[in-house]
Amino acid sequence: MSTLIRYRDDTPQLPIDQTDDGVLIAQRLAEIGVGFERWQANVPLAPDAGQEDILAAYAIDLARLKAQGGYTTTDVVRLRPDHPDREVLRQKFLDEHTHSEDEVRFFVEGSGAFYLHIGTQVHQVICERGDLLKVPANTRHWFDMGPHPLFTAIRVFIDPAGWVGHFTGEPIARDFPRYGEQHVAA
Ligand SMILES: [Fe+2]
């Protein structure tokens, strides 16, 4: 279930609050300038759908998003729990970093957790099927796909060549509960 857990950035083991109400998640994230929407496929999507089918299923929302944000490029990433490089891929964005352009992800299946470090709070957003998250450029954040990653996500870019991580060198991410290894209260 899509969940937002808020923490003080100096108290990683004691959440301030949490919600799985999609409307409330969108409201709380809007307050810090982060976009969150829930989408539905325009056409049913087969379990073995390819990249073109996935992009076609969400074509209307993707066209709106691209027009709003000036995005030009989309692609699809898919990761399975038996991927031989899953630990290396998990480590790649597991420490706090920024990008010089927005990080926009729409989850078609599976899940993953973003941690957004804004002001004195960390917002952990557990995204699942149907969730769009739009993290503004230069936002400090990290992403955890968990030890057994399972997700398919559409990525939307202004310029994919410019989408690189700038690591802050802060160890903050290591103090927060990792995704897939934490207890999320019902
Ligand atoms: Fe990132």
CSV table of C-alpha atoms and ligand atoms in Angstrom, one decimal:
chain,number,residue,atom,x,y,z
A,1,MET,CA,0.0,0.0,0.0
A,2,SER,CA,1.3,3.5,-0.8
A,3,THR,CA,2.5,5.0,2.4
A,4,LEU,CA,4.1,8.3,3.6
A,5,ILE,CA,6.1,8.1,6.8
A,6,ARG,CA,7.5,11.4,8.2
A,7,TYR,CA,10.6,11.7,10.5
A,8,ARG,CA,12.6,14.4,12.0
A,9,ASP,CA,16.0,14.2,10.3
A,10,ASP,CA,17.7,13.8,13.7
A,11,THR,CA,15.3,11.1,14.9
A,12,PRO,CA,15.4,8.3,12.3
A,13,GLN,CA,14.0,5.5,14.5
A,14,LEU,CA,10.9,7.3,15.7
A,15,PRO,CA,8.5,8.4,13.0
A,16,ILE,CA,6.4,11.6,13.5
A,17,ASP,CA,3.4,10.1,11.7
A,18,GLN,CA,2.4,8.0,8.8
A,19,THR,CA,-0.5,7.6,6.4
A,20,ASP,CA,-1.7,5.4,3.6
A,21,ASP,CA,-4.4,7.8,2.5
A,22,GLY,CA,-3.6,8.8,-1.0
A,23,VAL,CA,-5.3,12.2,-0.8
A,24,LEU,CA,-3.4,13.0,2.4
A,25,ILE,CA,-0.1,11.8,1.0
A,26,ALA,CA,-0.6,14.1,-2.0
A,27,GLN,CA,-1.5,17.1,0.3
A,28,ARG,CA,1.5,16.6,2.6
A,29,LEU,CA,3.9,16.2,-0.3
A,30,ALA,CA,2.4,19.2,-2.1
A,31,GLU,CA,3.3,21.3,1.0
A,32,ILE,CA,7.0,20.5,0.4
A,33,GLY,CA,6.8,21.0,-3.4
A,34,VAL,CA,6.8,17.3,-4.3
A,35,GLY,CA,4.2,16.0,-6.8
A,36,PHE,CA,2.2,12.8,-6.1
A,37,GLU,CA,-0.6,11.4,-8.2
A,38,ARG,CA,-2.4,8.1,-8.5
A,39,TRP,CA,-3.0,6.9,-12.1
A,40,GLN,CA,-5.0,4.1,-13.6
A,41,ALA,CA,-4.1,2.3,-16.9
A,42,ASN,CA,-6.3,3.4,-19.8
A,43,VAL,CA,-6.3,-0.1,-21.1
A,44,PRO,CA,-5.7,-3.4,-19.3
A,45,LEU,CA,-2.0,-4.3,-19.0
A,46,ALA,CA,-0.8,-7.9,-19.5
A,47,PRO,CA,1.6,-9.3,-16.9
A,48,ASP,CA,4.3,-9.7,-19.7
A,49,ALA,CA,3.6,-6.3,-21.3
A,50,GLY,CA,6.6,-4.8,-23.1
A,51,GLN,CA,7.9,-1.2,-22.9
A,52,GLU,CA,5.7,0.0,-25.8
A,53,ASP,CA,2.5,-1.6,-24.2
A,54,ILE,CA,3.3,0.0,-20.9
A,55,LEU,CA,3.8,3.5,-22.3
A,56,ALA,CA,0.6,3.1,-24.4
A,57,ALA,CA,-1.5,2.1,-21.4
A,58,TYR,CA,-0.6,5.4,-19.7
A,59,ALA,CA,-0.4,7.6,-22.8
A,60,ILE,CA,-2.9,10.2,-21.8
A,61,ASP,CA,-1.4,10.9,-18.3
A,62,LEU,CA,2.1,10.8,-19.7
A,63,ALA,CA,1.3,13.3,-22.4
A,64,ARG,CA,-0.2,15.6,-19.8
A,65,LEU,CA,2.8,15.2,-17.5
A,66,LYS,CA,5.3,15.9,-20.3
A,67,ALA,CA,3.4,19.0,-21.4
A,68,GLN,CA,3.3,20.3,-17.8
A,69,GLY,CA,6.9,19.7,-16.9
A,70,GLY,CA,8.7,20.2,-20.2
A,71,TYR,CA,9.8,16.6,-20.2
A,72,THR,CA,10.8,15.1,-23.5
A,73,THR,CA,11.9,11.5,-23.0
A,74,THR,CA,10.4,8.4,-21.3
A,75,ASP,CA,11.7,4.9,-20.7
A,76,VAL,CA,10.8,1.9,-18.6
A,77,VAL,CA,12.9,0.1,-16.0
A,78,ARG,CA,12.0,-3.3,-14.7
A,79,LEU,CA,13.8,-5.2,-11.9
A,80,ARG,CA,13.2,-8.7,-10.6
A,81,PRO,CA,14.2,-10.2,-7.2
A,82,ASP,CA,16.5,-12.7,-9.0
A,83,HIS,CA,18.5,-10.0,-10.9
A,84,PRO,CA,22.2,-11.0,-10.5
A,85,ASP,CA,23.3,-7.4,-9.9
A,86,ARG,CA,20.4,-6.4,-7.6
A,87,GLU,CA,22.7,-5.6,-4.6
A,88,VAL,CA,24.9,-3.4,-6.8
A,89,LEU,CA,21.9,-1.7,-8.3
A,90,ARG,CA,20.4,-1.2,-4.9
A,91,GLN,CA,23.5,0.5,-3.6
A,92,LYS,CA,23.7,2.9,-6.5
A,93,PHE,CA,21.3,5.5,-5.1
A,94,LEU,CA,21.2,4.4,-1.5
A,95,ASP,CA,23.0,7.4,-0.1
A,96,GLU,CA,21.8,10.9,-0.1
A,97,HIS,CA,22.2,12.7,-3.4
A,98,THR,CA,20.6,15.3,-5.7
A,99,HIS,CA,20.0,15.7,-9.4
A,100,SER,CA,20.1,18.8,-11.5
A,101,GLU,CA,16.8,17.9,-13.0
A,102,ASP,CA,13.5,16.5,-11.6
A,103,GLU,CA,13.3,12.8,-10.7
A,104,VAL,CA,10.0,11.6,-12.1
A,105,ARG,CA,8.9,8.0,-11.6
A,106,PHE,CA,5.6,6.2,-12.2
A,107,PHE,CA,5.2,2.7,-10.7
A,108,VAL,CA,3.5,0.3,-13.1
A,109,GLU,CA,4.1,-2.7,-10.8
A,110,GLY,CA,5.9,-3.6,-7.6
A,111,SER,CA,7.2,-1.0,-5.2
A,112,GLY,CA,10.1,1.1,-3.9
A,113,ALA,CA,10.9,3.7,-1.3
A,114,PHE,CA,12.0,7.3,-1.8
A,115,TYR,CA,13.4,9.3,1.2
A,116,LEU,CA,13.1,13.0,0.7
A,117,HIS,CA,15.3,15.2,3.0
A,118,ILE,CA,13.6,18.6,3.0
A,119,GLY,CA,14.2,21.1,5.7
A,120,THR,CA,14.5,19.3,9.1
A,121,GLN,CA,12.3,16.3,8.0
A,122,VAL,CA,12.7,13.1,6.0
A,123,HIS,CA,9.6,12.0,4.1
A,124,GLN,CA,9.7,8.3,3.3
A,125,VAL,CA,7.4,7.6,0.3
A,126,ILE,CA,6.7,4.0,-0.4
A,127,CYS,CA,5.4,4.0,-4.0
A,128,GLU,CA,3.4,1.2,-5.4
A,129,ARG,CA,1.5,0.4,-8.6
A,130,GLY,CA,-0.3,3.5,-9.9
A,131,ASP,CA,1.8,6.0,-8.0
A,132,LEU,CA,3.5,8.9,-9.7
A,133,LEU,CA,6.2,10.8,-7.7
A,134,LYS,CA,7.8,14.0,-9.0
A,135,VAL,CA,10.9,15.0,-7.0
A,136,PRO,CA,12.1,18.5,-7.9
A,137,ALA,CA,15.6,19.1,-9.1
A,138,ASN,CA,18.2,19.7,-6.3
A,139,THR,CA,16.1,17.9,-3.6
A,140,ARG,CA,18.2,15.9,-1.2
A,141,HIS,CA,17.0,12.3,-1.4
A,142,TRP,CA,17.8,8.6,-1.7
A,143,PHE,CA,16.0,5.5,-3.1
A,144,ASP,CA,15.8,2.0,-1.7
A,145,MET,CA,14.4,-0.8,-3.9
A,146,GLY,CA,14.9,-3.3,-1.0
A,147,PRO,CA,16.9,-6.5,-0.8
A,148,HIS,CA,14.5,-8.3,-3.2
A,149,PRO,CA,13.6,-5.7,-5.7
A,150,LEU,CA,10.4,-6.0,-7.7
A,151,PHE,CA,9.3,-3.0,-9.7
A,152,THR,CA,8.5,-1.7,-13.1
A,153,ALA,CA,8.7,2.1,-13.4
A,154,ILE,CA,8.3,4.6,-16.2
A,155,ARG,CA,11.0,7.3,-16.0
A,156,VAL,CA,10.4,10.7,-17.5
A,157,PHE,CA,13.3,13.1,-18.3
A,158,ILE,CA,14.1,16.5,-19.7
A,159,ASP,CA,17.5,15.2,-20.6
A,160,PRO,CA,18.5,11.6,-19.7
A,161,ALA,CA,22.2,12.4,-20.3
A,162,GLY,CA,22.1,15.0,-17.5
A,163,TRP,CA,20.4,12.7,-15.0
A,164,VAL,CA,23.3,11.8,-12.7
A,165,GLY,CA,23.6,11.6,-9.0
A,166,HIS,CA,25.5,14.3,-7.0
A,167,PHE,CA,26.2,12.7,-3.7
A,168,THR,CA,26.1,15.0,-0.6
A,169,GLY,CA,28.6,12.9,1.3
A,170,GLU,CA,26.2,12.9,4.3
A,171,PRO,CA,25.7,9.5,6.0
A,172,ILE,CA,22.1,10.3,7.0
A,173,ALA,CA,20.6,7.5,4.9
A,174,ARG,CA,22.4,4.8,6.9
A,175,ASP,CA,20.5,5.8,10.0
A,176,PHE,CA,17.1,5.4,8.6
A,177,PRO,CA,15.1,2.1,8.3
A,178,ARG,CA,15.9,0.4,5.0
A,179,TYR,CA,13.0,-0.5,2.8
A,180,GLY,CA,12.0,-4.2,3.0
A,181,GLU,CA,13.7,-4.4,6.4
A,182,GLN,CA,11.4,-2.2,8.5
A,183,HIS,CA,8.1,-2.8,10.2
A,184,VAL,CA,5.4,-0.6,8.8
A,185,ALA,CA,2.5,-0.3,11.2
A,186,ALA,CA,-0.9,-1.1,9.7
B,1,FE,FE,17.8,10.1,-7.3
